[in-house]
């Protein structure tokens, strides 16, 4: 998707000479496709009459002949896609519907190897044209994703390299449409960048990769990038990330990227993302079945960094600082051991019960350090933190916890709006007591019960009174609910929630 060109055209679809012409059709309340008068296609009429095409949300009909009676008609592929019935849907359902239809379009483009598309925008009551365009195109671009970097090309069967260009009909406001398309492109591109990072294996994406990516973003968008290396971490006494890194030959990095709003009075949002580039579990080693998926343990960091690209592009009226504590969790001879006691940045001591509960150790240092250094108005962290969240919520919702309901509600709303649903879990003091330790201030696991909550309780020890929410994306960062616009593999979850949250930031008090 990365370089798909988006253009607006005032010309009629008949003059289109590309690969795939697309019409989106709605369904009436009785379950039949509504065919606009302007749309003249015998094939469509026949399919509708036979009820083979009902314009259901997953319906599509590909035809190969002409669709108008005019002489210069388009004679390539024509795709009719169903939107379903739009009448009783609320705003979030309508945008999600558009994204899913966009994903269906991307699937068909891939099947037919069509790389230049013309999208005739439907009119949907209750939806602005610019929003329809934004969400449809966002869905197409997200659905068009593939990761081919490590595959040698089969000359006889060249893979589909993605959609080259999409032309959109522009009936009404050109300016509004362009704005919608720009937003779609920025957020889809960022989510796909996060997927790219996640798809990289542990030997392809290291803590240093996070550092160089952030440095490049800083150059491109005039942001400030600071990379704390191992020596600086030692000086700052960051015993959490240093402890996790102890068993590794790969040096850790604390990546800090700051976007400065032009508004001197602007508030500051701090985003922290777990950048664990491979989680073997350490001495408390993980079972080998499925361990390869632990290359995805950096998806929180990928989301934080990718969202910064959109922020750099769109320049919102709020300062944003992203911090990615990055290391792998390995098992070298100097690795952290169960029973060891570490001292976090700021002084809190922690008894290591299980070296596989490492995410909270690196996040704790990042949270404590970032809050001390930047005094943010509020903090959002994202982490593939616990297997327990998958037991609780499956792969359909991200777990959300926090110490400030206003902030939690904002994040819940942002996620619901962009198709990344979340669910709040409680953080009562009884859960917090589960991580009391006999020998240190706290311990790094609270036992099997409520594993997601006790992990969040650990993080909470490091945020003080700063409004904070934690997103446990272990169930959604990959294997996310099957959706047309989220191909198998890493989903890029969190990126668009962050973007949504920051884009419409209203002063927080
Ligand atoms: N990265 C894992 C969590 C995880 C597990 C993410 C499965 C995605 C899928 C994390 O570091 C971890 O190992 N957590 C442990 C914590 C436990 C030892 C308290 C877990 O969930 O088992
Ligand atoms: Mn782990
Ligand atoms: Zn982990």
Coordinates of C-alpha atoms in Angstrom, one line a residue, residues 11-494:
X11 CA -14.8 12.5 -15.2
X12 CA -17.4 9.9 -15.5
X13 CA -16.4 6.3 -14.7
X14 CA -17.0 5.3 -18.4
X15 CA -13.8 7.1 -19.4
X16 CA -11.7 5.1 -16.9
X17 CA -9.1 2.9 -18.6
X18 CA -7.6 1.1 -15.6
X19 CA -8.0 -2.4 -14.2
X20 CA -11.0 -2.3 -11.9
X21 CA -14.0 -0.1 -11.7
X22 CA -15.9 -0.3 -8.4
X23 CA -19.4 0.6 -7.3
X24 CA -20.6 0.2 -3.7
X25 CA -24.3 -0.7 -3.3
X26 CA -26.5 -0.4 -0.3
X27 CA -29.2 -2.8 0.8
X28 CA -32.8 -2.0 1.6
X29 CA -34.5 -3.1 4.8
X30 CA -36.0 -6.1 3.1
X31 CA -32.6 -7.4 2.1
X32 CA -32.4 -6.5 -1.6
X33 CA -29.7 -4.5 -3.3
X34 CA -30.6 -0.9 -4.1
X35 CA -29.5 -0.2 -7.6
X36 CA -29.2 3.5 -8.4
X37 CA -30.8 4.6 -11.6
X38 CA -27.6 5.9 -13.0
X39 CA -26.1 2.4 -12.8
X40 CA -27.0 0.5 -15.9
X41 CA -25.7 -3.1 -16.0
X42 CA -27.6 -6.0 -17.3
X43 CA -25.4 -8.4 -15.3
X44 CA -26.0 -6.6 -12.1
X45 CA -29.8 -6.4 -12.8
X46 CA -29.9 -10.1 -13.4
X47 CA -27.9 -11.0 -10.3
X48 CA -30.1 -8.7 -8.2
X49 CA -33.3 -10.3 -9.7
X50 CA -32.0 -13.8 -9.0
X51 CA -31.0 -12.6 -5.5
X52 CA -27.5 -13.7 -6.1
X53 CA -26.4 -10.2 -5.2
X54 CA -28.2 -8.7 -2.3
X55 CA -25.6 -6.0 -1.5
X56 CA -24.9 -7.7 1.8
X57 CA -21.8 -6.5 3.7
X58 CA -19.8 -9.3 2.2
X59 CA -21.4 -9.6 -1.2
X60 CA -19.5 -8.8 -4.3
X61 CA -20.1 -9.3 -8.0
X62 CA -17.4 -9.1 -10.6
X63 CA -18.6 -8.6 -14.2
X64 CA -16.6 -8.3 -17.4
X65 CA -18.8 -6.5 -19.8
X66 CA -20.1 -3.1 -20.4
X67 CA -22.1 -1.2 -17.7
X68 CA -23.5 1.7 -19.7
X69 CA -25.4 2.2 -23.0
X70 CA -23.0 4.8 -24.1
X71 CA -20.6 4.2 -26.9
X72 CA -17.4 4.8 -25.1
X73 CA -18.1 2.7 -22.1
X74 CA -15.5 1.2 -19.8
X75 CA -15.1 -2.5 -20.8
X76 CA -12.7 -3.9 -18.2
X77 CA -13.6 -5.5 -14.9
X78 CA -16.5 -4.0 -12.9
X79 CA -16.8 -4.9 -9.3
X80 CA -20.1 -4.3 -7.4
X81 CA -19.6 -4.5 -3.7
X82 CA -22.2 -4.6 -1.0
X83 CA -22.3 -2.2 1.9
X84 CA -25.2 -3.9 3.7
X85 CA -28.1 -1.9 5.0
X86 CA -26.9 1.5 6.2
X87 CA -30.1 2.8 7.7
X88 CA -29.9 1.7 11.4
X89 CA -26.1 2.1 11.8
X90 CA -24.5 4.6 14.1
X91 CA -21.4 6.6 13.1
X92 CA -18.8 4.1 14.3
X93 CA -20.7 1.2 12.6
X94 CA -20.8 3.1 9.4
X95 CA -17.1 3.9 9.4
X96 CA -16.2 0.3 10.2
X97 CA -18.6 -0.9 7.4
X98 CA -16.7 1.3 5.0
X99 CA -13.3 0.0 6.1
X100 CA -14.5 -3.6 5.8
X101 CA -15.8 -2.9 2.3
X102 CA -12.5 -1.3 1.5
X103 CA -10.8 -4.5 2.7
X104 CA -13.1 -6.6 0.4
X105 CA -12.1 -4.4 -2.5
X106 CA -8.4 -4.9 -1.8
X107 CA -9.0 -8.7 -1.7
X108 CA -10.7 -8.6 -5.1
X109 CA -7.9 -6.3 -6.5
X110 CA -5.4 -8.9 -5.3
X111 CA -7.4 -11.8 -6.8
X112 CA -7.6 -10.1 -10.2
X113 CA -4.1 -8.5 -9.9
X114 CA -5.8 -5.2 -10.6
X115 CA -3.4 -2.4 -9.6
X116 CA -5.3 0.7 -10.9
X117 CA -8.7 1.2 -9.4
X118 CA -11.6 3.6 -10.0
X119 CA -13.8 4.0 -7.0
X120 CA -17.2 5.5 -7.5
X121 CA -18.2 6.9 -4.1
X122 CA -21.6 5.9 -2.9
X123 CA -23.8 8.5 -1.2
X124 CA -24.9 7.4 2.2
X125 CA -27.3 9.4 4.3
X126 CA -25.8 10.3 7.7
X127 CA -22.3 10.2 6.3
X128 CA -20.3 13.0 4.8
X129 CA -18.7 12.2 1.4
X130 CA -15.3 13.0 2.8
X131 CA -15.8 10.5 5.6
X132 CA -17.0 7.8 3.2
X133 CA -13.9 8.4 1.1
X134 CA -11.6 8.4 4.1
X135 CA -12.9 5.1 5.6
X136 CA -13.3 3.2 2.3
X137 CA -9.8 4.2 1.2
X138 CA -8.4 3.4 4.7
X139 CA -9.9 0.0 4.4
X140 CA -8.4 -0.6 0.9
X141 CA -5.0 0.5 1.9
X142 CA -5.0 -1.5 5.1
X143 CA -6.3 -4.5 3.3
X144 CA -3.8 -4.2 0.5
X145 CA -0.9 -4.9 2.8
X146 CA 1.7 -7.6 2.2
X147 CA 5.2 -8.4 3.4
X148 CA 7.4 -9.8 0.6
X149 CA 10.8 -8.6 1.7
X150 CA 12.3 -12.0 2.4
X151 CA 10.7 -13.9 -0.5
X152 CA 12.7 -14.4 -3.6
X153 CA 10.6 -13.6 -6.6
X154 CA 9.2 -16.4 -8.6
X155 CA 9.7 -15.1 -12.2
X156 CA 6.9 -17.4 -13.5
X157 CA 4.5 -16.4 -10.8
X158 CA 5.2 -12.8 -9.8
X159 CA 3.3 -11.8 -6.7
X160 CA 0.8 -9.0 -6.7
X161 CA 2.8 -6.0 -5.5
X162 CA -0.2 -4.0 -4.3
X163 CA -2.5 -1.3 -5.6
X164 CA -0.7 1.4 -7.6
X165 CA -3.4 4.0 -7.9
X166 CA -6.9 4.7 -6.9
X167 CA -9.0 7.3 -8.7
X168 CA -12.1 8.5 -6.9
X169 CA -15.2 10.2 -8.3
X170 CA -15.6 13.5 -6.7
X171 CA -19.1 14.7 -6.8
X172 CA -19.1 17.4 -4.2
X173 CA -16.4 19.0 -2.1
X174 CA -12.9 18.4 -3.6
X175 CA -11.2 20.0 -0.7
X176 CA -13.0 17.9 1.9
X177 CA -12.3 14.8 0.0
X178 CA -8.7 15.5 -0.3
X179 CA -8.6 16.0 3.5
X180 CA -10.3 12.7 4.1
X181 CA -7.9 10.9 1.7
X182 CA -4.9 12.4 3.4
X183 CA -6.0 11.2 6.8
X184 CA -6.7 7.8 5.4
X185 CA -3.4 7.6 3.8
X186 CA -1.5 8.8 6.8
X187 CA -3.1 6.4 9.3
X188 CA -3.0 3.4 6.9
X189 CA 0.6 4.0 6.0
X190 CA 1.5 4.2 9.7
X191 CA -0.4 1.0 10.6
X192 CA 1.4 -0.8 7.7
X193 CA 4.7 0.6 8.9
X194 CA 4.0 -1.0 12.3
X195 CA 3.1 -4.3 10.6
X196 CA 6.4 -4.1 8.7
X197 CA 8.4 -3.7 11.9
X198 CA 6.5 -6.6 13.5
X199 CA 6.9 -8.9 10.5
X200 CA 10.7 -8.5 10.7
X201 CA 12.2 -11.4 12.6
X202 CA 14.2 -11.0 15.8
X203 CA 17.4 -10.9 13.8
X204 CA 15.9 -8.3 11.4
X205 CA 14.5 -5.8 13.9
X206 CA 16.6 -5.1 16.9
X207 CA 16.6 -2.3 19.5
X208 CA 19.0 -0.5 17.3
X209 CA 16.5 -0.7 14.5
X210 CA 14.0 1.2 16.7
X211 CA 16.7 3.7 17.3
X212 CA 17.5 4.4 13.7
X213 CA 13.9 4.5 12.6
X214 CA 13.2 7.1 15.3
X215 CA 16.2 9.1 14.2
X216 CA 14.9 9.1 10.7
X217 CA 11.5 10.3 11.7
X218 CA 13.0 13.0 13.8
X219 CA 15.0 14.2 10.8
X220 CA 12.0 14.1 8.5
X221 CA 9.6 15.9 10.8
X222 CA 11.9 18.1 12.9
X223 CA 11.2 16.2 16.1
X224 CA 13.8 15.6 18.8
X225 CA 15.2 12.1 19.2
X226 CA 17.2 10.9 22.1
X227 CA 18.6 7.4 22.4
X228 CA 19.7 6.2 25.8
X229 CA 22.3 3.5 25.4
X230 CA 23.4 0.9 27.9
X231 CA 25.9 3.2 29.7
X232 CA 23.4 6.0 30.1
X233 CA 20.9 3.5 31.5
X234 CA 23.5 2.4 34.0
X235 CA 24.1 6.0 35.0
X236 CA 20.4 6.5 35.4
X237 CA 20.1 3.3 37.3
X238 CA 17.5 1.7 35.1
X239 CA 17.6 -1.7 36.7
X240 CA 14.5 -3.0 34.9
X241 CA 15.6 -2.8 31.2
X242 CA 19.2 -3.5 32.2
X243 CA 18.1 -6.6 34.0
X244 CA 16.1 -7.9 31.1
X245 CA 18.9 -7.2 28.8
X246 CA 21.5 -9.0 30.9
X247 CA 21.2 -12.3 29.1
X248 CA 21.6 -10.8 25.6
X249 CA 24.4 -10.0 23.3
X250 CA 22.2 -7.3 21.7
X251 CA 22.5 -3.9 23.4
X252 CA 19.3 -2.3 24.8
X253 CA 18.1 1.1 23.7
X254 CA 15.7 3.6 25.3
X255 CA 14.2 5.4 22.3
X256 CA 12.7 8.8 23.0
X257 CA 11.0 10.8 20.3
X258 CA 9.5 14.2 20.9
X259 CA 7.0 16.1 18.8
X260 CA 6.7 19.8 19.8
X261 CA 3.5 21.6 19.0
X262 CA 3.9 25.2 17.9
X263 CA 1.5 26.2 20.7
X264 CA 3.5 27.1 23.8
X265 CA 0.6 26.3 26.1
X266 CA 0.0 22.8 24.6
X267 CA -0.3 19.9 26.9
X268 CA 2.0 16.8 26.6
X269 CA 0.9 13.3 26.0
X270 CA 3.4 10.6 26.7
X271 CA 3.2 7.3 24.8
X272 CA 5.2 4.3 25.9
X273 CA 5.4 1.1 23.8
X274 CA 6.9 -2.2 24.8
X275 CA 9.7 -2.8 22.3
X276 CA 10.7 -6.4 23.3
X277 CA 12.3 -7.5 20.0
X278 CA 12.2 -11.2 21.0
X279 CA 10.9 -12.8 24.1
X280 CA 12.4 -16.2 24.8
X281 CA 11.1 -16.0 28.4
X282 CA 14.7 -15.9 29.7
X283 CA 15.6 -18.5 32.4
X284 CA 11.9 -19.0 32.9
X285 CA 12.0 -20.1 29.3
X286 CA 8.9 -20.4 27.2
X287 CA 7.8 -23.7 25.6
X288 CA 9.2 -24.0 22.1
X289 CA 5.9 -24.4 20.3
X290 CA 4.9 -21.0 19.1
X291 CA 7.9 -19.3 20.5
X292 CA 8.6 -17.8 17.0
X293 CA 5.6 -15.5 17.6
X294 CA 7.5 -13.8 20.3
X295 CA 9.2 -11.7 17.6
X296 CA 5.9 -9.8 17.8
X297 CA 6.6 -8.8 21.4
X298 CA 7.6 -5.3 20.1
X299 CA 4.2 -4.4 18.6
X300 CA 3.6 -1.8 21.3
X301 CA 6.8 0.0 20.5
X302 CA 6.0 -0.3 16.8
X303 CA 2.6 1.3 17.3
X304 CA 4.0 4.1 19.4
X305 CA 6.7 4.9 16.8
X306 CA 4.4 4.6 13.8
X307 CA 1.8 6.9 15.3
X308 CA 4.6 9.5 15.7
X309 CA 4.9 9.6 11.9
X310 CA 1.3 10.6 11.5
X311 CA 1.7 13.2 14.3
X312 CA 4.7 14.6 12.5
X313 CA 2.7 14.8 9.3
X314 CA -0.4 16.3 10.8
X315 CA 1.1 18.5 13.5
X316 CA -1.6 18.4 16.1
X317 CA -2.0 21.0 18.8
X318 CA -0.5 18.9 21.6
X319 CA 3.0 17.9 22.4
X320 CA 3.7 14.1 22.1
X321 CA 6.6 12.2 23.5
X322 CA 7.0 8.6 22.6
X323 CA 9.3 6.3 24.6
X324 CA 10.2 2.8 23.5
X325 CA 12.2 0.7 25.9
X326 CA 13.8 -1.8 23.5
X327 CA 15.7 -5.0 24.2
X328 CA 15.2 -8.7 23.7
X329 CA 14.8 -11.2 26.5
X330 CA 17.4 -13.9 26.2
X331 CA 19.1 -16.5 28.2
X332 CA 22.8 -15.9 28.2
X333 CA 25.0 -17.0 31.1
X334 CA 24.6 -13.6 32.8
X335 CA 20.8 -13.6 32.4
X336 CA 18.5 -12.5 35.2
X337 CA 17.4 -15.4 37.5
X338 CA 14.2 -16.1 39.4
X339 CA 14.8 -14.8 42.9
X340 CA 17.1 -11.9 41.8
X341 CA 16.1 -8.5 43.1
X342 CA 16.4 -5.5 40.8
X343 CA 16.2 -1.7 41.5
X344 CA 14.1 0.3 39.0
X345 CA 14.8 3.8 37.9
X346 CA 13.5 6.0 40.8
X347 CA 14.4 3.4 43.4
X348 CA 11.6 0.9 43.7
X349 CA 12.9 -2.7 44.2
X350 CA 11.4 -5.7 42.6
X351 CA 11.7 -9.4 43.3
X352 CA 12.0 -11.4 40.0
X353 CA 9.7 -14.4 40.4
X354 CA 9.5 -15.1 36.7
X355 CA 11.9 -13.8 34.1
X356 CA 9.2 -14.2 31.5
X357 CA 7.3 -11.3 33.1
X358 CA 9.8 -8.9 31.6
X359 CA 7.6 -6.5 29.8
X360 CA 6.6 -4.7 33.0
X361 CA 10.3 -4.4 34.0
X362 CA 11.3 -2.4 30.9
X363 CA 8.0 -0.4 30.9
X364 CA 8.4 0.5 34.6
X365 CA 11.8 2.2 33.9
X366 CA 10.4 4.0 30.8
X367 CA 7.3 5.2 32.6
X368 CA 9.1 6.4 35.7
X369 CA 11.8 8.1 33.7
X370 CA 9.5 9.7 31.2
X371 CA 7.2 11.1 33.8
X372 CA 10.1 12.5 35.8
X373 CA 11.7 14.0 32.7
X374 CA 8.7 15.3 30.8
X375 CA 5.9 15.8 33.4
X376 CA 3.3 14.8 30.8
X377 CA -0.4 15.7 31.2
X378 CA -1.2 12.0 30.7
X379 CA 0.3 8.7 29.7
X380 CA -0.8 5.9 27.4
X381 CA 1.2 2.7 27.2
X382 CA 0.8 -0.2 24.8
X383 CA 2.3 -3.6 25.4
X384 CA 1.9 -7.2 24.4
X385 CA 2.1 -7.8 28.1
X386 CA 0.1 -10.9 29.2
X387 CA -1.1 -14.2 27.8
X388 CA -3.9 -13.8 30.4
X389 CA -5.6 -11.0 28.3
X390 CA -6.2 -13.6 25.6
X391 CA -7.9 -15.9 28.1
X392 CA -10.1 -13.0 29.2
X393 CA -10.9 -11.2 26.0
X394 CA -9.7 -13.5 23.2
X395 CA -8.5 -11.8 20.0
X396 CA -11.4 -9.4 19.7
X397 CA -10.6 -6.6 22.2
X398 CA -7.6 -5.0 23.6
X399 CA -7.5 -4.9 27.5
X400 CA -7.6 -1.5 28.9
X401 CA -6.8 -0.4 32.5
X402 CA -6.0 3.0 34.0
X403 CA -6.1 5.3 37.0
X404 CA -8.1 8.1 35.4
X405 CA -11.6 7.4 34.0
X406 CA -11.7 10.5 31.8
X407 CA -8.6 9.3 30.0
X408 CA -9.8 5.7 29.9
X409 CA -13.1 6.9 28.3
X410 CA -11.2 8.9 25.7
X411 CA -9.1 5.9 24.7
X412 CA -12.2 3.7 24.7
X413 CA -13.9 6.1 22.3
X414 CA -10.9 6.5 20.1
X415 CA -10.6 2.7 19.7
X416 CA -14.3 2.3 19.0
X417 CA -14.2 4.9 16.4
X418 CA -11.3 3.4 14.4
X419 CA -12.3 -0.3 14.6
X420 CA -9.8 -1.3 17.4
X421 CA -12.2 -2.2 20.2
X422 CA -11.1 -2.2 23.8
X423 CA -12.5 -3.4 27.1
X424 CA -11.8 -2.0 30.5
X425 CA -10.7 -4.2 33.4
X426 CA -10.8 -3.1 37.0
X427 CA -7.7 -2.2 39.1
X428 CA -8.9 -2.5 42.7
X429 CA -6.5 -2.6 45.6
X430 CA -7.1 -6.3 46.2
X431 CA -5.4 -7.0 42.9
X432 CA -2.6 -4.6 43.7
X433 CA -1.8 -6.6 46.9
X434 CA -1.1 -9.7 44.8
X435 CA 2.2 -8.2 43.8
X436 CA 3.4 -7.4 47.4
X437 CA 6.8 -9.1 48.0
X438 CA 8.3 -10.3 51.3
X439 CA 11.8 -9.3 50.3
X440 CA 11.4 -6.3 48.0
X441 CA 8.9 -3.5 47.5
X442 CA 7.0 -5.5 44.9
X443 CA 7.4 -8.7 42.9
X444 CA 7.1 -9.1 39.2
X445 CA 4.2 -11.6 39.0
X446 CA 0.9 -11.8 41.0
X447 CA 0.3 -15.5 40.3
X448 CA -2.2 -16.9 37.8
X449 CA -5.4 -15.2 38.9
X450 CA -6.1 -11.9 37.0
X451 CA -2.7 -11.9 35.3
X452 CA -3.5 -8.9 33.1
X453 CA -4.7 -6.8 36.0
X454 CA -1.7 -7.6 38.3
X455 CA 0.6 -6.7 35.4
X456 CA -1.1 -3.4 35.1
X457 CA -0.9 -3.0 38.9
X458 CA 2.9 -3.3 38.5
X459 CA 3.0 -0.5 36.0
X460 CA 0.7 1.6 38.1
X461 CA 3.4 1.7 40.8
X462 CA 5.5 3.8 38.5
X463 CA 3.1 6.5 37.3
X464 CA 2.2 8.2 40.6
X465 CA -0.7 10.5 40.2
X466 CA -0.2 11.1 36.5
X467 CA -3.4 10.2 34.5
X468 CA -2.4 6.9 32.8
X469 CA -3.9 4.1 30.8
X470 CA -2.4 0.8 29.8
X471 CA -3.4 -1.1 26.7
X472 CA -2.6 -4.9 26.8
X473 CA -2.5 -5.7 23.1
X474 CA -1.2 -9.3 23.5
X475 CA -4.5 -10.7 22.0
X476 CA -4.9 -8.1 19.2
X477 CA -1.4 -7.3 18.0
X478 CA -1.6 -10.4 15.8
X479 CA -4.3 -13.1 15.3
X480 CA -6.7 -10.2 15.6
X481 CA -10.3 -10.8 14.8
X482 CA -10.5 -11.8 11.2
X483 CA -11.4 -8.7 9.2
X484 CA -11.1 -8.0 5.5
X485 CA -8.8 -5.0 6.1
X486 CA -6.5 -6.8 8.5
X487 CA -4.6 -9.5 6.7
X488 CA -3.1 -12.5 8.7
X489 CA 0.0 -11.6 10.7
X490 CA 0.5 -8.5 12.7
X491 CA -2.4 -6.1 12.7
X492 CA -0.8 -2.8 13.5
X493 CA -3.3 -2.4 16.3
X494 CA -3.0 0.6 18.5

